[in-house]
Coordinates of C-alpha atoms in Angstrom, one line a residue:
M1 CA 10.5 26.8 -11.5
I2 CA 7.7 24.0 -12.4
S3 CA 8.2 24.1 -15.9
E4 CA 12.0 24.0 -15.7
L5 CA 11.7 20.8 -13.5
A6 CA 9.0 19.3 -16.2
R7 CA 12.3 20.0 -18.5
S8 CA 14.7 18.1 -16.6
A9 CA 12.4 15.1 -16.2
D10 CA 11.6 14.7 -19.9
A11 CA 15.2 14.9 -20.4
A12 CA 15.4 12.4 -17.8
A13 CA 12.7 9.9 -18.1
A14 CA 15.0 7.0 -20.2
D15 CA 17.5 6.9 -17.4
I16 CA 14.3 7.0 -14.8
L17 CA 12.8 4.0 -16.6
T18 CA 16.3 1.9 -16.4
D19 CA 16.0 2.2 -12.6
I20 CA 11.9 1.5 -13.4
T21 CA 12.9 -2.1 -14.8
D22 CA 15.9 -2.9 -12.7
L23 CA 13.9 -2.6 -9.4
V24 CA 11.3 -5.4 -11.2
A25 CA 13.9 -7.5 -12.4
C26 CA 14.6 -8.1 -8.9
E27 CA 11.7 -10.3 -7.8
T28 CA 10.7 -9.1 -3.6
H29 CA 7.5 -11.0 -2.6
S30 CA 6.6 -10.1 0.7
Y31 CA 7.2 -14.0 2.4
D32 CA 10.9 -14.2 0.7
L33 CA 13.2 -12.9 3.0
P34 CA 15.9 -13.5 0.9
G35 CA 14.1 -12.1 -1.8
L36 CA 13.6 -8.9 0.0
G37 CA 17.0 -8.2 1.1
H38 CA 18.3 -8.1 -2.2
G39 CA 15.3 -5.8 -3.5
L40 CA 16.3 -3.7 -0.3
E41 CA 20.5 -3.6 -1.0
L42 CA 19.2 -2.7 -4.6
L43 CA 17.2 0.0 -4.1
S44 CA 19.3 1.3 -0.9
T45 CA 22.0 1.8 -3.3
L46 CA 19.9 3.2 -6.7
V47 CA 19.4 6.3 -4.0
A48 CA 23.1 6.3 -3.2
R49 CA 23.7 6.4 -6.7
R50 CA 21.5 8.8 -7.9
L51 CA 21.4 11.2 -4.6
G52 CA 24.8 10.9 -2.9
A53 CA 25.9 10.1 0.7
P54 CA 22.6 10.6 2.9
T55 CA 22.7 12.8 6.1
E56 CA 21.9 9.9 7.9
V57 CA 20.6 6.4 7.9
E58 CA 18.7 3.9 10.3
R59 CA 17.5 0.1 9.4
H60 CA 15.0 -1.4 11.5
P61 CA 14.6 -5.1 11.0
G62 CA 11.6 -6.8 10.2
G63 CA 11.6 -9.6 11.5
E64 CA 9.8 -12.2 9.0
Q65 CA 9.1 -9.6 6.6
G66 CA 11.3 -6.9 5.0
D67 CA 13.3 -4.3 6.9
T68 CA 12.8 -0.8 6.8
V69 CA 15.1 0.9 5.9
V70 CA 14.6 5.4 6.9
I71 CA 17.0 7.5 4.5
T72 CA 17.1 11.5 5.2
Y73 CA 18.5 14.0 2.9
E74 CA 19.4 17.2 4.5
G75 CA 17.6 20.1 2.4
H76 CA 19.0 22.9 2.3
G77 CA 15.8 25.6 2.2
S78 CA 13.2 25.5 5.0
G79 CA 10.8 22.2 5.8
H80 CA 10.6 18.4 6.2
A81 CA 9.0 16.0 4.0
A82 CA 8.4 12.6 4.0
I83 CA 8.2 10.4 1.2
V84 CA 7.2 6.5 1.5
G85 CA 7.1 3.5 -0.3
H86 CA 7.2 -0.1 -0.2
Y87 CA 9.3 -2.5 -2.1
D88 CA 8.0 -5.8 -1.3
T89 CA 5.2 -7.1 -4.0
V90 CA 2.6 -9.7 -4.1
W91 CA 4.5 -11.4 -6.9
P92 CA 6.3 -14.7 -5.6
R93 CA 10.2 -15.6 -6.4
G94 CA 10.1 -16.8 -10.0
T95 CA 6.7 -15.0 -11.5
L96 CA 9.4 -13.4 -14.1
T97 CA 10.2 -16.6 -15.4
N98 CA 6.5 -16.5 -17.4
W99 CA 5.9 -13.3 -17.3
P100 CA 9.4 -11.3 -18.5
I101 CA 9.1 -7.0 -18.2
A102 CA 7.7 -6.5 -21.7
S103 CA 6.9 -3.1 -23.9
H104 CA 3.3 -3.6 -25.7
R105 CA 0.5 -1.6 -27.3
G106 CA -2.7 -1.9 -25.0
E107 CA -6.1 -1.7 -26.2
D108 CA -6.2 1.7 -25.7
G109 CA -3.4 2.2 -28.4
R110 CA -0.4 3.6 -25.7
Q111 CA 2.2 2.1 -25.1
R112 CA 2.9 0.5 -21.9
L113 CA 5.2 -1.5 -20.4
S114 CA 4.3 -4.4 -17.9
G115 CA 5.9 -6.4 -15.2
P116 CA 5.5 -7.7 -11.6
G117 CA 5.6 -4.9 -9.3
I118 CA 6.0 -2.1 -11.3
F119 CA 2.6 -0.6 -11.3
D120 CA 2.3 -1.3 -7.5
M121 CA 5.1 0.4 -6.6
K122 CA 8.2 0.0 -8.1
T123 CA 7.7 2.7 -10.7
G124 CA 6.8 5.3 -7.8
L125 CA 9.8 4.4 -5.5
A126 CA 12.2 5.2 -8.8
Q127 CA 10.0 8.3 -9.5
G128 CA 10.4 9.5 -5.9
I129 CA 14.2 9.1 -6.0
W130 CA 14.8 10.9 -9.3
A131 CA 12.0 13.9 -8.5
L132 CA 14.2 14.8 -5.0
K133 CA 17.4 14.3 -7.9
L134 CA 16.0 16.8 -10.3
L135 CA 15.0 19.1 -7.5
R136 CA 18.3 19.3 -5.7
E137 CA 20.1 19.3 -9.3
S138 CA 17.8 22.9 -10.0
G139 CA 19.6 25.2 -7.4
E140 CA 16.1 25.7 -5.9
A141 CA 15.0 25.3 -2.4
V142 CA 15.3 21.6 -1.6
P143 CA 13.5 20.9 2.2
T144 CA 15.0 18.0 4.1
V145 CA 13.8 14.5 2.6
T146 CA 13.4 11.4 4.4
F147 CA 12.2 8.3 2.7
V148 CA 11.0 5.4 4.4
L149 CA 10.8 2.2 2.8
N150 CA 9.5 -0.7 3.9
G151 CA 8.7 -4.4 3.2
D152 CA 6.0 -5.5 4.5
E153 CA 2.9 -3.1 3.0
E154 CA 1.3 -5.5 1.2
I155 CA 0.9 -8.1 4.6
G156 CA -0.1 -5.0 6.3
S157 CA 3.0 -3.4 7.5
P158 CA 2.9 -5.5 11.0
S159 CA 6.6 -4.2 11.7
S160 CA 7.3 -1.0 10.0
R161 CA 3.7 0.8 11.5
P162 CA 5.6 2.3 14.2
V163 CA 8.6 3.8 12.0
I164 CA 6.1 5.2 9.3
E165 CA 4.1 6.9 12.2
R166 CA 7.2 7.9 13.8
V167 CA 8.8 9.5 10.8
A168 CA 5.2 11.3 9.8
A169 CA 5.1 12.8 13.5
S170 CA 8.2 14.2 12.3
V171 CA 7.8 16.1 9.2
D172 CA 5.6 18.7 7.4
A173 CA 4.2 16.6 5.2
T174 CA 4.1 13.3 4.0
L175 CA 3.8 11.9 0.5
V176 CA 2.8 8.3 0.0
L177 CA 4.4 7.2 -3.9
E178 CA 1.3 4.6 -4.2
A179 CA 0.0 4.3 -7.4
S180 CA -2.5 6.9 -8.9
V181 CA -5.7 6.0 -10.1
D182 CA -5.5 7.4 -14.0
G183 CA -3.5 10.3 -12.6
A184 CA -5.7 11.1 -9.9
V185 CA -4.6 11.4 -6.2
K186 CA -6.0 9.4 -3.5
T187 CA -7.7 11.5 -0.4
G188 CA -9.6 8.5 0.8
R189 CA -9.0 4.9 1.4
K190 CA -11.0 2.4 3.6
G191 CA -9.6 1.0 6.8
G192 CA -9.4 -2.4 6.9
G193 CA -8.9 -5.7 8.6
I194 CA -9.3 -9.6 8.6
F195 CA -11.3 -11.1 11.2
T196 CA -10.1 -14.7 12.3
V197 CA -13.7 -16.4 13.6
T198 CA -13.4 -19.9 15.2
A199 CA -15.9 -22.2 16.3
T200 CA -15.3 -24.5 18.9
G201 CA -17.4 -27.9 19.1
V202 CA -18.7 -31.5 20.2
E203 CA -16.6 -34.2 17.9
A204 CA -18.5 -37.5 17.7
H205 CA -19.0 -40.3 15.0
A206 CA -21.4 -38.8 12.4
G207 CA -22.9 -42.6 11.6
L208 CA -23.0 -44.2 15.0
N209 CA -24.1 -41.4 17.3
P210 CA -24.2 -37.7 15.3
E211 CA -26.5 -36.1 18.2
A212 CA -23.9 -36.5 20.5
G213 CA -21.6 -34.0 18.6
A214 CA -22.1 -30.4 17.8
S215 CA -20.4 -29.2 14.6
A216 CA -18.5 -26.5 14.2
I217 CA -18.5 -26.3 10.6
H218 CA -22.5 -26.0 10.9
A219 CA -22.0 -23.5 13.7
L220 CA -19.8 -21.3 11.4
A221 CA -21.9 -21.6 8.0
E222 CA -24.6 -20.2 10.8
F223 CA -21.9 -17.4 12.2
I224 CA -20.6 -16.5 8.7
T225 CA -24.4 -15.8 7.2
D226 CA -24.8 -13.5 9.9
A227 CA -21.2 -11.6 9.4
A228 CA -21.5 -11.3 5.2
A229 CA -25.3 -9.9 6.6
T230 CA -23.2 -6.9 8.2
A231 CA -22.5 -5.6 5.0
A232 CA -23.2 -2.0 4.2
P233 CA -22.4 -1.2 0.4
A234 CA -24.3 2.0 0.6
E235 CA -21.8 3.0 3.6
G236 CA -19.0 1.8 1.5
T237 CA -18.6 -1.4 4.1
T238 CA -17.9 -4.7 2.7
V239 CA -17.6 -8.0 4.3
N240 CA -15.6 -10.8 2.1
V241 CA -15.2 -14.3 3.7
G242 CA -12.0 -15.2 2.3
R243 CA -10.9 -18.5 4.1
I244 CA -13.1 -21.3 5.5
S245 CA -11.5 -24.2 7.5
G246 CA -12.1 -27.4 9.8
G247 CA -13.0 -31.1 10.7
S248 CA -11.1 -33.8 10.7
G249 CA -12.8 -36.3 8.6
T250 CA -16.0 -36.8 6.5
N251 CA -17.3 -39.3 9.4
V252 CA -17.1 -36.9 12.0
V253 CA -19.2 -34.2 13.7
A254 CA -16.3 -31.4 13.1
G255 CA -14.8 -30.2 16.3
Q256 CA -13.4 -27.1 15.0
A257 CA -13.7 -24.8 12.0
S258 CA -12.4 -21.2 11.1
A259 CA -12.7 -18.3 8.8
S260 CA -10.6 -15.4 8.0
I261 CA -13.2 -12.4 7.2
D262 CA -11.8 -9.8 4.7
I263 CA -13.7 -6.2 6.0
R264 CA -13.1 -2.7 4.6
V265 CA -15.1 0.7 6.0
L266 CA -15.3 4.1 4.8
T267 CA -15.9 6.0 8.7
Q268 CA -14.6 5.0 12.0
A269 CA -18.6 4.5 13.0
E270 CA -18.8 1.6 10.3
Q271 CA -15.9 0.3 12.0
D272 CA -17.5 0.9 15.6
R273 CA -21.0 -0.8 14.1
V274 CA -19.3 -3.5 12.4
D275 CA -17.2 -4.7 15.6
A276 CA -20.3 -4.1 17.7
A277 CA -22.4 -7.0 15.4
F278 CA -20.0 -9.3 15.2
D279 CA -19.5 -9.4 18.9
E280 CA -24.0 -9.4 18.9
I281 CA -24.1 -12.8 16.2
Q282 CA -25.2 -16.1 18.3
V283 CA -25.2 -19.5 16.6
S284 CA -28.3 -22.0 17.9
D285 CA -26.5 -24.8 19.5
P286 CA -25.7 -23.5 22.7
R287 CA -22.5 -26.0 22.8
I288 CA -20.5 -24.3 20.3
R289 CA -17.8 -21.7 21.5
I290 CA -17.4 -19.2 18.9
D291 CA -14.3 -16.5 19.4
V292 CA -13.7 -13.5 17.3
Q293 CA -10.8 -12.3 17.0
H294 CA -10.8 -8.4 15.5
G295 CA -8.0 -8.0 13.2
W296 CA -8.3 -4.3 12.2
N297 CA -4.9 -3.5 10.3
R298 CA -5.3 0.1 9.2
P299 CA -7.8 2.8 10.1
P300 CA -10.1 4.5 7.3
M301 CA -8.6 7.6 5.1
T302 CA -9.9 10.7 5.1
L303 CA -9.6 14.2 3.3
N304 CA -8.4 16.0 7.1
A305 CA -7.6 19.5 7.2
A306 CA -4.2 19.5 7.3
S307 CA -4.2 17.0 3.6
E308 CA -6.9 20.0 1.9
S309 CA -3.7 21.9 2.3
L310 CA -1.3 19.6 0.8
L311 CA -4.0 18.9 -1.7
K312 CA -4.2 22.7 -2.8
T313 CA -0.4 22.8 -3.7
A314 CA -0.3 19.3 -5.2
R315 CA -3.5 20.7 -7.7
A316 CA -0.9 24.1 -8.2
V317 CA 1.8 22.4 -9.4
S318 CA 0.1 20.1 -11.3
E319 CA -1.9 23.5 -13.1
E320 CA 1.8 24.9 -13.6
L321 CA 2.6 21.3 -15.5
G322 CA -0.4 21.8 -17.6
R323 CA -2.9 19.2 -16.0
P324 CA -5.6 19.4 -13.8
L325 CA -5.6 17.0 -10.8
A326 CA -8.4 15.0 -9.3
D327 CA -8.7 13.3 -5.7
V328 CA -10.2 10.1 -5.7
T329 CA -11.5 7.1 -2.6
V330 CA -10.5 3.9 -3.0
G331 CA -11.3 0.6 -1.9
G332 CA -7.8 -0.3 -1.1
A333 CA -5.2 0.7 1.9
S334 CA -2.0 1.5 2.4
D335 CA 0.2 3.3 4.7
A336 CA -1.0 6.5 4.0
N337 CA -4.0 5.6 6.5
F338 CA -1.4 5.1 9.3
V339 CA -0.9 8.8 9.0
A340 CA -4.2 10.1 8.6
G341 CA -5.1 8.4 11.1
L342 CA -2.8 10.7 13.5
G343 CA -4.4 13.8 11.7
L344 CA -1.5 14.5 9.7
P345 CA -1.3 15.7 6.8
V346 CA -1.0 13.0 3.2
L347 CA -1.5 12.4 -0.1
C348 CA -1.7 8.8 -1.4
G349 CA -1.3 8.2 -5.0
L350 CA 1.5 10.5 -6.2
G351 CA 3.3 7.1 -8.1
A352 CA 2.6 4.8 -11.4
V353 CA -0.1 6.2 -14.0
G354 CA -1.3 2.9 -15.3
G355 CA -3.4 0.0 -14.0
G356 CA -3.7 -4.0 -13.1
A357 CA -2.7 -4.1 -9.5
H358 CA -1.8 -7.6 -8.1
A359 CA -2.8 -9.0 -11.8
R360 CA -0.9 -10.4 -14.3
H361 CA -1.5 -7.6 -17.1
E362 CA 0.0 -5.1 -14.0
F363 CA 1.5 -1.9 -16.5
I364 CA 2.5 1.4 -16.2
Y365 CA 2.3 4.3 -19.4
P366 CA 6.0 5.3 -19.8
D367 CA 5.0 8.5 -21.0
T368 CA 3.5 9.8 -18.0
V369 CA 7.0 8.8 -16.3
A370 CA 8.1 12.1 -16.5
H371 CA 5.4 14.2 -15.3
Q372 CA 5.0 11.9 -12.3
T373 CA 8.1 12.7 -11.3
A374 CA 8.2 16.6 -12.1
L375 CA 4.6 17.0 -10.0
V376 CA 6.4 15.0 -6.7
A377 CA 9.2 17.5 -7.2
G378 CA 7.1 20.4 -7.7
I379 CA 5.5 20.0 -4.6
L380 CA 8.8 18.9 -2.7
H381 CA 10.0 22.4 -3.6
R382 CA 6.6 24.2 -2.9
L383 CA 6.8 22.2 0.5
A384 CA 10.2 23.5 0.9
D385 CA 8.7 27.7 0.2
A386 CA 6.2 27.3 2.4
A387 CA 8.1 26.0 5.4

C-alpha cells in the first residue's frame, strides 16, 4: 500500500510543484491584510480543486492578521487527523520583483527551487493537500482530515492559537507541515517569548542640571546587561536584546527607554527560572521605575508519550518508503508547540526538504516533494487503520 502511494506521488510530482509555485507567486506577508486575503482565497480554491467540496468549513476572523480557516473532509475509515499549516510569510509584498521563483543548481550539485516562502511553508501546504488527495484516490482507508490554515504563525499565532488548540483536542493526531531539517521531523522545539522592558526616569537638562535627572537609558543599559546574563546556553536558554529605544534628545536626560528581548527555552523549568530572574533584577538609581512585561508566546515542545507513538508510525511508513526517519530538536517555535503543550500527539517538520528559512536564498529540493507527500499520505493511512 505504501509503495503504491509512493508511485502515485511520483506521477503527480509535476502537478504538486505547480501548486507550490502558484502559492509562492501569491505574496502573503504577515502584516499585509489584502495579500493575506488573496492568499487564503487561492489556498481555499486549491483545496477545493484537488479534494472537492469539503464536509465542513469554518472561517475565524484574524482581525489585524490573516483569517484562520478550518476545512474538514470526512473519511471512509476510522480516525481523525489534523493537518496544520500557515500561509503567511516573513516576506513583504514586492519581494518577488527582485527575487522571482527560479530553479538553479546549488553548490551541492542538486537542483533547487527558490522563492519567498517556498520552504517556510508553502511547499508543506501543497504536499498536505496532495497527500490526502492521493490517499483518497487509492481506495484504501482514509481518516477524517481537518485542515487548519492560519495567516498569523510568523507573528506568534495570536488569533489562531485557540482554534488550533480546539481542533487538536478533538482529533487523534496532529501533523504540522512546517519544513523539515534535511528530511528529519521535529519532535522538540524551544518555547519562546518577547519580553518588553520599560524604564521610566526623570528628565532634566543634560548640561545645566544633569544631577536632577535620572536617566532611563542608563538604567535600561544596566538592566539588559543583567538580563543577558540570565542566558544558559548549556540548558538551551538564549536571551537576545533585539531592539532598544528611548530618550527625546541628546541634551535631555532620558525620561523613557524600552527594550524588546527575545527569549528561547527548552524546558518549563528554564522558563520559570528566567521569569524569576528578570523580576529580581534591580538598577542602581532608586528613582527609576522598571516595568517588565513577560510575553511568553509558545510553551516548549518536548516528545511526550502520545507523540512517541505517532513518531513510531511515521518511522514505519518512512522505512517502507525506503528511507530512515530521524527526529531532531530545534531552536525555533511553531504551532506544534501549542499542541504539545496540551500533552497531545503531534509531529512537526513533515513539510519541505530544503533550507534557508527566512533568508533570501530560501529553497526546496524538488526531487523530495513526492517522497514527503507520500510520507504524509502513509501516516494518514496508518492513522485510519489504527483507530
